Amino acid sequence: MRDVILFRSRLEAARNCAAVDGYLVDPWHLAAVLEGLRPRIRGQNVFERGTEIDAARAAFTQYQWLARPTGLQKEAIAQARAVAQSLTQSLGPFVGSAMAFRQWVEAGESRAPFRGALMEVWREDGVLRTPLPLTGAAAFRSGTSWGVRTWVPCWLRALEDEADAIRIMTRTLEASWRNARLQAGGQRRTSRALAAIDVIAAHPVISASTLAARLSMSIKAACQLLERFLKKGLIVEVTHRSARRLFALQDMAPLRETVQPRAQVVPGRKRGRPPASAAEDDMNVADTESVQDFSPLERWVPDYSELEAAMAMIDRLMEKTCL
């Protein structure tokens, strides 16, 4: 389950780092973007939808620094690692990293490269076996004192909170995996159901073709296993479509709610985009129906009789006054 734990922890770390910079994003929205799915845009107007897209872009950039840095990003991470190693060797992995982080920020550098360098430094020092994204993002919230005596303990507490959150998430994922194995049992001795659950649990999302390749079985047999698991409620389908579907354990169910469902197919219309002539015919039919249903409103003729009588009375009064 290493890949799933890394995926979920990086999602949360990217969300926290983006939130410190003022970008609030749903981690499941980011998960949908990373898996190539089309997420729902929940904004009520253009401004809110644009804000949500900008937040997702900022979180995606933070995720990229932590998981798949580009060539230029790797160069920046190498520079940050050199700064961190110069202090961790004398002050220890945590206090040295905190002091190096302050030195890096005070030099006017971005925080993202140093966050990516922390995982590599701690793996080299033997603190971590897996590159878990511990960033201490909460220590950079507005209102936090920048003094050494105050900020360093705050950053270390933020690291502790993030480690606790990853531990709780890991236990939850493990319990879900074990529960799925128990409910998938009772098969024949030659059944691949338990092995399929293990493969599904090892991936954030998985397709039938990937499952078939991992288990060296036919795609048809993999689809039958996935459909059986769906009926039992062991897994969830996250794409809302009938082809190229992706599956995951029940812990990824919020991702299904975030993904935008496929547009409804018009009854009677064949697959693919309709030809231009068909679209013109539909428009002509609609125009004809609208013309046939149109009936002009009766013209309103105002009644000025009372107004004319009042004006005539005023004229008579004016004549008497003048006489």
Tab-separated table of C-alpha atoms in Angstrom:
chain	number	residue	atom	x	y	z
A	1	MET	CA	0.000	0.000	0.000
A	2	ARG	CA	3.021	2.271	-0.234
A	3	ASP	CA	1.863	4.007	-3.413
A	4	VAL	CA	-1.607	4.686	-2.005
A	5	ILE	CA	-0.207	6.098	1.241
A	6	LEU	CA	2.196	8.336	-0.671
A	7	PHE	CA	-0.569	9.482	-3.013
A	8	ARG	CA	-2.967	10.400	-0.195
A	9	SER	CA	-0.287	12.024	1.980
A	10	ARG	CA	1.006	14.103	-0.931
A	11	LEU	CA	-2.530	15.244	-1.682
A	12	GLU	CA	-2.933	16.478	1.880
A	13	ALA	CA	0.517	18.070	1.929
A	14	ALA	CA	-0.130	19.895	-1.348
A	15	ARG	CA	-3.481	21.121	-0.016
A	16	ASN	CA	-1.881	22.430	3.190
A	17	CYS	CA	0.948	24.163	1.328
A	18	ALA	CA	-1.484	25.821	-1.072
A	19	ALA	CA	-3.747	26.887	1.804
A	20	VAL	CA	-0.850	28.719	3.477
A	21	ASP	CA	-0.441	30.710	0.251
A	22	GLY	CA	-4.149	31.601	0.247
A	23	TYR	CA	-5.458	28.893	-2.117
A	24	LEU	CA	-8.149	26.655	-0.663
A	25	VAL	CA	-8.753	23.475	-2.653
A	26	ASP	CA	-10.543	20.197	-2.083
A	27	PRO	CA	-7.949	17.368	-2.083
A	28	TRP	CA	-10.362	15.161	-4.045
A	29	HIS	CA	-10.597	17.861	-6.717
A	30	LEU	CA	-6.812	17.704	-6.989
A	31	ALA	CA	-6.949	13.881	-7.067
A	32	ALA	CA	-9.332	14.000	-10.014
A	33	VAL	CA	-6.992	16.350	-11.887
A	34	LEU	CA	-3.983	14.107	-11.202
A	35	GLU	CA	-5.817	11.017	-12.458
A	36	GLY	CA	-6.863	12.746	-15.687
A	37	LEU	CA	-10.546	12.998	-14.732
A	38	ARG	CA	-12.813	15.990	-15.200
A	39	PRO	CA	-13.731	17.431	-11.790
A	40	ARG	CA	-16.881	19.341	-10.988
A	41	ILE	CA	-16.517	23.124	-10.852
A	42	ARG	CA	-18.802	24.199	-8.023
A	43	GLY	CA	-18.531	27.979	-8.324
A	44	GLN	CA	-21.759	29.955	-8.524
A	45	ASN	CA	-20.354	32.513	-10.971
A	46	VAL	CA	-17.355	33.119	-13.216
A	47	PHE	CA	-15.282	34.630	-10.412
A	48	GLU	CA	-15.824	31.679	-8.029
A	49	ARG	CA	-15.162	29.107	-10.755
A	50	GLY	CA	-11.976	30.910	-11.764
A	51	THR	CA	-10.858	31.042	-8.131
A	52	GLU	CA	-11.387	27.283	-7.788
A	53	ILE	CA	-9.380	26.601	-10.950
A	54	ASP	CA	-6.532	28.851	-9.751
A	55	ALA	CA	-6.495	27.055	-6.391
A	56	ALA	CA	-6.327	23.662	-8.105
A	57	ARG	CA	-3.446	24.891	-10.272
A	58	ALA	CA	-1.542	26.128	-7.205
A	59	ALA	CA	-2.085	22.819	-5.380
A	60	PHE	CA	-1.026	20.886	-8.477
A	61	THR	CA	2.241	22.846	-8.559
A	62	GLN	CA	2.876	22.036	-4.899
A	63	TYR	CA	2.165	18.353	-5.590
A	64	GLN	CA	4.617	18.425	-8.472
A	65	TRP	CA	7.408	19.705	-6.212
A	66	LEU	CA	6.760	16.840	-3.786
A	67	ALA	CA	6.142	13.970	-6.225
A	68	ARG	CA	7.345	14.594	-9.777
A	69	PRO	CA	9.599	17.657	-10.033
A	70	THR	CA	10.669	18.918	-13.423
A	71	GLY	CA	14.278	19.396	-14.459
A	72	LEU	CA	14.429	23.007	-13.266
A	73	GLN	CA	12.667	22.068	-10.048
A	74	LYS	CA	15.201	19.310	-9.404
A	75	GLU	CA	18.012	21.853	-9.719
A	76	ALA	CA	16.329	24.117	-7.159
A	77	ILE	CA	15.781	21.147	-4.838
A	78	ALA	CA	19.480	20.227	-5.119
A	79	GLN	CA	20.452	23.762	-4.071
A	80	ALA	CA	18.086	23.599	-1.085
A	81	ARG	CA	19.449	20.195	-0.106
A	82	ALA	CA	22.997	21.561	-0.054
A	83	VAL	CA	21.883	24.336	2.320
A	84	ALA	CA	20.079	21.834	4.566
A	85	GLN	CA	22.956	19.338	4.723
A	86	SER	CA	25.380	22.004	5.916
A	87	LEU	CA	23.328	22.444	9.127
A	88	THR	CA	21.815	18.990	9.677
A	89	GLN	CA	25.284	17.478	10.051
A	90	SER	CA	26.038	19.725	13.037
A	91	LEU	CA	22.592	20.383	14.579
A	92	GLY	CA	20.781	17.144	13.817
A	93	PRO	CA	18.153	16.284	11.185
A	94	PHE	CA	15.248	18.256	12.665
A	95	VAL	CA	16.705	21.324	14.357
A	96	GLY	CA	19.244	21.656	11.560
A	97	SER	CA	16.473	21.442	8.948
A	98	ALA	CA	14.480	24.110	10.793
A	99	MET	CA	17.433	26.503	10.940
A	100	ALA	CA	18.297	25.814	7.307
A	101	PHE	CA	14.665	26.434	6.312
A	102	ARG	CA	14.724	29.851	8.041
A	103	GLN	CA	18.021	30.682	6.347
A	104	TRP	CA	16.584	29.646	2.976
A	105	VAL	CA	13.448	31.767	3.371
A	106	GLU	CA	15.350	34.796	4.693
A	107	ALA	CA	17.506	34.650	1.567
A	108	GLY	CA	14.364	35.346	-0.456
A	109	GLU	CA	13.947	31.853	-1.876
A	110	SER	CA	10.642	30.038	-2.407
A	111	ARG	CA	9.528	27.505	0.189
A	112	ALA	CA	8.590	24.779	-2.326
A	113	PRO	CA	12.167	23.683	-3.261
A	114	PHE	CA	13.135	23.265	0.390
A	115	ARG	CA	10.036	21.171	1.072
A	116	GLY	CA	11.083	18.845	-1.721
A	117	ALA	CA	14.639	18.726	-0.361
A	118	LEU	CA	13.536	17.765	3.167
A	119	MET	CA	12.419	14.287	2.098
A	120	GLU	CA	15.757	13.552	0.433
A	121	VAL	CA	17.800	14.898	3.346
A	122	TRP	CA	15.890	12.855	5.911
A	123	ARG	CA	16.137	9.690	3.803
A	124	GLU	CA	19.920	10.148	3.554
A	125	ASP	CA	20.125	10.669	7.340
A	126	GLY	CA	18.066	7.515	7.959
A	127	VAL	CA	15.085	9.371	9.466
A	128	LEU	CA	12.663	8.190	6.772
A	129	ARG	CA	12.562	5.003	4.735
A	130	THR	CA	9.807	6.337	2.486
A	131	PRO	CA	9.731	9.897	1.108
A	132	LEU	CA	6.752	11.000	3.190
A	133	PRO	CA	5.874	14.649	2.513
A	134	LEU	CA	6.440	16.228	5.943
A	135	THR	CA	6.577	19.963	5.256
A	136	GLY	CA	5.477	21.789	8.437
A	137	ALA	CA	3.266	24.064	6.348
A	138	ALA	CA	1.212	25.167	9.382
A	139	ALA	CA	4.257	27.039	10.735
A	140	PHE	CA	3.986	29.511	7.847
A	141	ARG	CA	0.449	30.649	8.593
A	142	SER	CA	-0.141	34.347	8.996
A	143	GLY	CA	0.345	35.551	12.540
A	144	THR	CA	3.094	33.035	13.394
A	145	SER	CA	6.110	34.634	15.019
A	146	TRP	CA	9.291	34.466	12.949
A	147	GLY	CA	11.626	34.535	15.938
A	148	VAL	CA	13.955	31.577	16.280
A	149	ARG	CA	12.810	30.614	19.777
A	150	THR	CA	9.161	30.668	18.697
A	151	TRP	CA	9.163	29.526	15.087
A	152	VAL	CA	11.442	26.471	15.375
A	153	PRO	CA	9.229	24.721	18.026
A	154	CYS	CA	6.149	25.696	15.998
A	155	TRP	CA	7.600	24.067	12.885
A	156	LEU	CA	8.547	20.917	14.786
A	157	ARG	CA	4.999	20.665	16.220
A	158	ALA	CA	3.597	21.054	12.697
A	159	LEU	CA	5.794	18.136	11.574
A	160	GLU	CA	4.503	16.042	14.472
A	161	ASP	CA	0.879	16.821	13.583
A	162	GLU	CA	1.466	15.844	9.957
A	163	ALA	CA	3.130	12.570	10.992
A	164	ASP	CA	0.172	11.759	13.268
A	165	ALA	CA	-2.277	12.459	10.425
A	166	ILE	CA	-0.357	10.123	8.091
A	167	ARG	CA	-0.322	7.400	10.742
A	168	ILE	CA	-4.087	7.655	11.255
A	169	MET	CA	-4.686	7.613	7.498
A	170	THR	CA	-2.451	4.544	7.125
A	171	ARG	CA	-4.400	2.659	9.783
A	172	THR	CA	-7.680	3.589	8.100
A	173	LEU	CA	-6.458	2.367	4.712
A	174	GLU	CA	-5.143	-0.850	6.220
A	175	ALA	CA	-8.459	-1.512	7.991
A	176	SER	CA	-10.354	-0.933	4.736
A	177	TRP	CA	-8.038	-3.322	2.901
A	178	ARG	CA	-8.398	-6.052	5.532
A	179	ASN	CA	-12.177	-5.633	5.604
A	180	ALA	CA	-12.325	-5.970	1.820
A	181	ARG	CA	-10.232	-9.151	1.996
A	182	LEU	CA	-12.572	-10.672	4.585
A	183	GLN	CA	-15.686	-9.917	2.547
A	184	ALA	CA	-14.083	-11.127	-0.682
A	185	GLY	CA	-13.242	-14.503	0.887
A	186	GLY	CA	-15.245	-17.687	0.653
A	187	GLN	CA	-14.189	-18.283	-2.935
A	188	ARG	CA	-12.800	-21.428	-4.476
A	189	ARG	CA	-9.202	-22.384	-3.866
A	190	THR	CA	-8.242	-21.273	-7.372
A	191	SER	CA	-9.999	-17.900	-7.085
A	192	ARG	CA	-7.940	-14.751	-7.613
A	193	ALA	CA	-10.297	-12.564	-5.565
A	194	LEU	CA	-7.946	-11.989	-2.615
A	195	ALA	CA	-5.036	-11.267	-4.922
A	196	ALA	CA	-7.232	-8.810	-6.843
A	197	ILE	CA	-8.121	-6.981	-3.609
A	198	ASP	CA	-4.415	-6.736	-2.787
A	199	VAL	CA	-3.661	-5.233	-6.210
A	200	ILE	CA	-6.567	-2.779	-6.007
A	201	ALA	CA	-5.439	-1.680	-2.535
A	202	ALA	CA	-1.933	-1.043	-3.876
A	203	HIS	CA	-3.171	1.526	-6.410
A	204	PRO	CA	-5.021	4.798	-5.859
A	205	VAL	CA	-7.237	3.929	-8.839
A	206	ILE	CA	-6.972	1.001	-11.226
A	207	SER	CA	-8.504	-0.116	-14.514
A	208	ALA	CA	-9.533	-3.590	-15.583
A	209	SER	CA	-6.628	-3.837	-18.026
A	210	THR	CA	-4.081	-2.935	-15.323
A	211	LEU	CA	-5.617	-5.461	-12.924
A	212	ALA	CA	-5.502	-8.138	-15.619
A	213	ALA	CA	-1.834	-7.388	-16.334
A	214	ARG	CA	-0.896	-7.501	-12.629
A	215	LEU	CA	-2.633	-10.875	-12.123
A	216	SER	CA	-1.721	-12.354	-15.540
A	217	MET	CA	-5.350	-12.983	-16.391
A	218	SER	CA	-7.716	-11.980	-19.188
A	219	ILE	CA	-9.409	-8.583	-19.184
A	220	LYS	CA	-12.793	-10.310	-19.247
A	221	ALA	CA	-11.999	-12.203	-16.049
A	222	ALA	CA	-10.739	-8.991	-14.417
A	223	CYS	CA	-13.977	-7.213	-15.361
A	224	GLN	CA	-15.998	-10.028	-13.825
A	225	LEU	CA	-14.055	-9.729	-10.568
A	226	LEU	CA	-14.528	-5.953	-10.492
A	227	GLU	CA	-18.266	-6.248	-11.151
A	228	ARG	CA	-18.546	-8.808	-8.336
A	229	PHE	CA	-16.706	-6.470	-5.971
A	230	LEU	CA	-18.975	-3.594	-7.000
A	231	LYS	CA	-22.109	-5.588	-6.177
A	232	LYS	CA	-20.684	-6.462	-2.757
A	233	GLY	CA	-19.789	-2.817	-2.083
A	234	LEU	CA	-16.080	-3.547	-1.666
A	235	ILE	CA	-14.925	-1.069	-4.297
A	236	VAL	CA	-16.270	2.025	-6.017
A	237	GLU	CA	-16.232	3.088	-9.662
A	238	VAL	CA	-15.062	6.710	-9.862
A	239	THR	CA	-15.488	7.718	-13.521
A	240	HIS	CA	-19.301	7.654	-14.118
A	241	ARG	CA	-18.808	5.998	-17.510
A	242	SER	CA	-19.253	2.632	-19.195
A	243	ALA	CA	-15.846	2.427	-20.916
A	244	ARG	CA	-12.302	2.999	-19.613
A	245	ARG	CA	-13.586	2.854	-16.047
A	246	LEU	CA	-11.397	3.276	-12.984
A	247	PHE	CA	-11.949	1.534	-9.649
A	248	ALA	CA	-10.710	1.946	-6.086
A	249	LEU	CA	-11.452	0.814	-2.573
A	250	GLN	CA	-14.325	2.425	-0.696
A	251	ASP	CA	-11.988	4.962	0.933
A	252	MET	CA	-11.775	6.721	-2.447
A	253	ALA	CA	-15.558	7.134	-2.669
A	254	PRO	CA	-15.364	10.967	-2.288
A	255	LEU	CA	-13.451	11.024	-5.577
A	256	ARG	CA	-16.563	9.744	-7.390
A	257	GLU	CA	-18.591	12.661	-6.047
A	258	THR	CA	-15.939	15.109	-7.248
A	259	VAL	CA	-15.736	13.753	-10.812
A	260	GLN	CA	-18.138	15.334	-13.282
A	261	PRO	CA	-20.500	12.720	-14.771
A	262	ARG	CA	-20.671	12.217	-18.491
A	263	ALA	CA	-23.238	14.266	-20.405
A	264	GLN	CA	-26.533	12.503	-21.046
A	265	VAL	CA	-26.918	10.984	-24.496
A	266	VAL	CA	-29.810	12.315	-26.580
A	267	PRO	CA	-32.315	9.468	-27.244
A	268	GLY	CA	-32.204	8.258	-30.833
A	269	ARG	CA	-28.877	9.898	-31.622
A	270	LYS	CA	-26.027	7.646	-32.754
A	271	ARG	CA	-22.555	7.680	-31.222
A	272	GLY	CA	-20.195	10.469	-32.224
A	273	ARG	CA	-20.761	14.078	-33.137
A	274	PRO	CA	-23.827	14.630	-35.329
A	275	PRO	CA	-23.162	15.929	-38.873
A	276	ALA	CA	-23.635	19.605	-39.616
A	277	SER	CA	-26.685	18.892	-41.810
A	278	ALA	CA	-28.444	17.156	-38.907
A	279	ALA	CA	-27.745	20.077	-36.626
A	280	GLU	CA	-29.137	22.507	-39.242
A	281	ASP	CA	-32.260	20.357	-39.649
A	282	ASP	CA	-32.794	20.371	-35.898
A	283	MET	CA	-32.475	24.156	-35.859
A	284	ASN	CA	-34.908	24.535	-38.777
A	285	VAL	CA	-37.456	22.265	-37.107
A	286	ALA	CA	-37.128	24.200	-33.872
A	287	ASP	CA	-37.546	27.512	-35.736
A	288	THR	CA	-40.629	26.209	-37.561
A	289	GLU	CA	-42.229	25.041	-34.362
A	290	SER	CA	-41.532	28.363	-32.700
A	291	VAL	CA	-43.089	30.253	-35.630
A	292	GLN	CA	-46.191	28.032	-35.613
A	293	ASP	CA	-46.664	28.422	-31.892
A	294	PHE	CA	-46.258	32.201	-32.042
A	295	SER	CA	-49.419	34.298	-31.829
A	296	PRO	CA	-49.210	38.109	-31.719
A	297	LEU	CA	-50.580	39.819	-28.648
A	298	GLU	CA	-53.596	42.102	-28.957
A	299	ARG	CA	-52.657	45.727	-29.362
A	300	TRP	CA	-53.430	47.774	-26.294
A	301	VAL	CA	-55.324	50.991	-26.992
A	302	PRO	CA	-55.321	53.401	-24.039
A	303	ASP	CA	-58.553	55.195	-23.029
A	304	TYR	CA	-57.978	58.976	-22.878
A	305	SER	CA	-61.631	60.000	-22.387
A	306	GLU	CA	-61.305	60.839	-18.701
A	307	LEU	CA	-58.101	62.750	-19.311
A	308	GLU	CA	-59.686	64.784	-22.113
A	309	ALA	CA	-62.727	65.583	-19.914
A	310	ALA	CA	-60.454	66.788	-17.116
A	311	MET	CA	-58.443	68.974	-19.509
A	312	ALA	CA	-61.661	70.471	-20.908
A	313	MET	CA	-62.855	71.311	-17.397
A	314	ILE	CA	-59.535	73.028	-16.645
A	315	ASP	CA	-59.854	75.069	-19.838
A	316	ARG	CA	-63.342	76.292	-18.838
A	317	LEU	CA	-62.120	77.260	-15.383
A	318	MET	CA	-59.265	79.201	-16.927
A	319	GLU	CA	-61.664	81.093	-19.219
A	320	LYS	CA	-63.962	82.076	-16.314
A	321	THR	CA	-60.972	83.257	-14.292
A	322	CYS	CA	-59.740	85.434	-17.144
A	323	LEU	CA	-63.179	87.013	-17.615
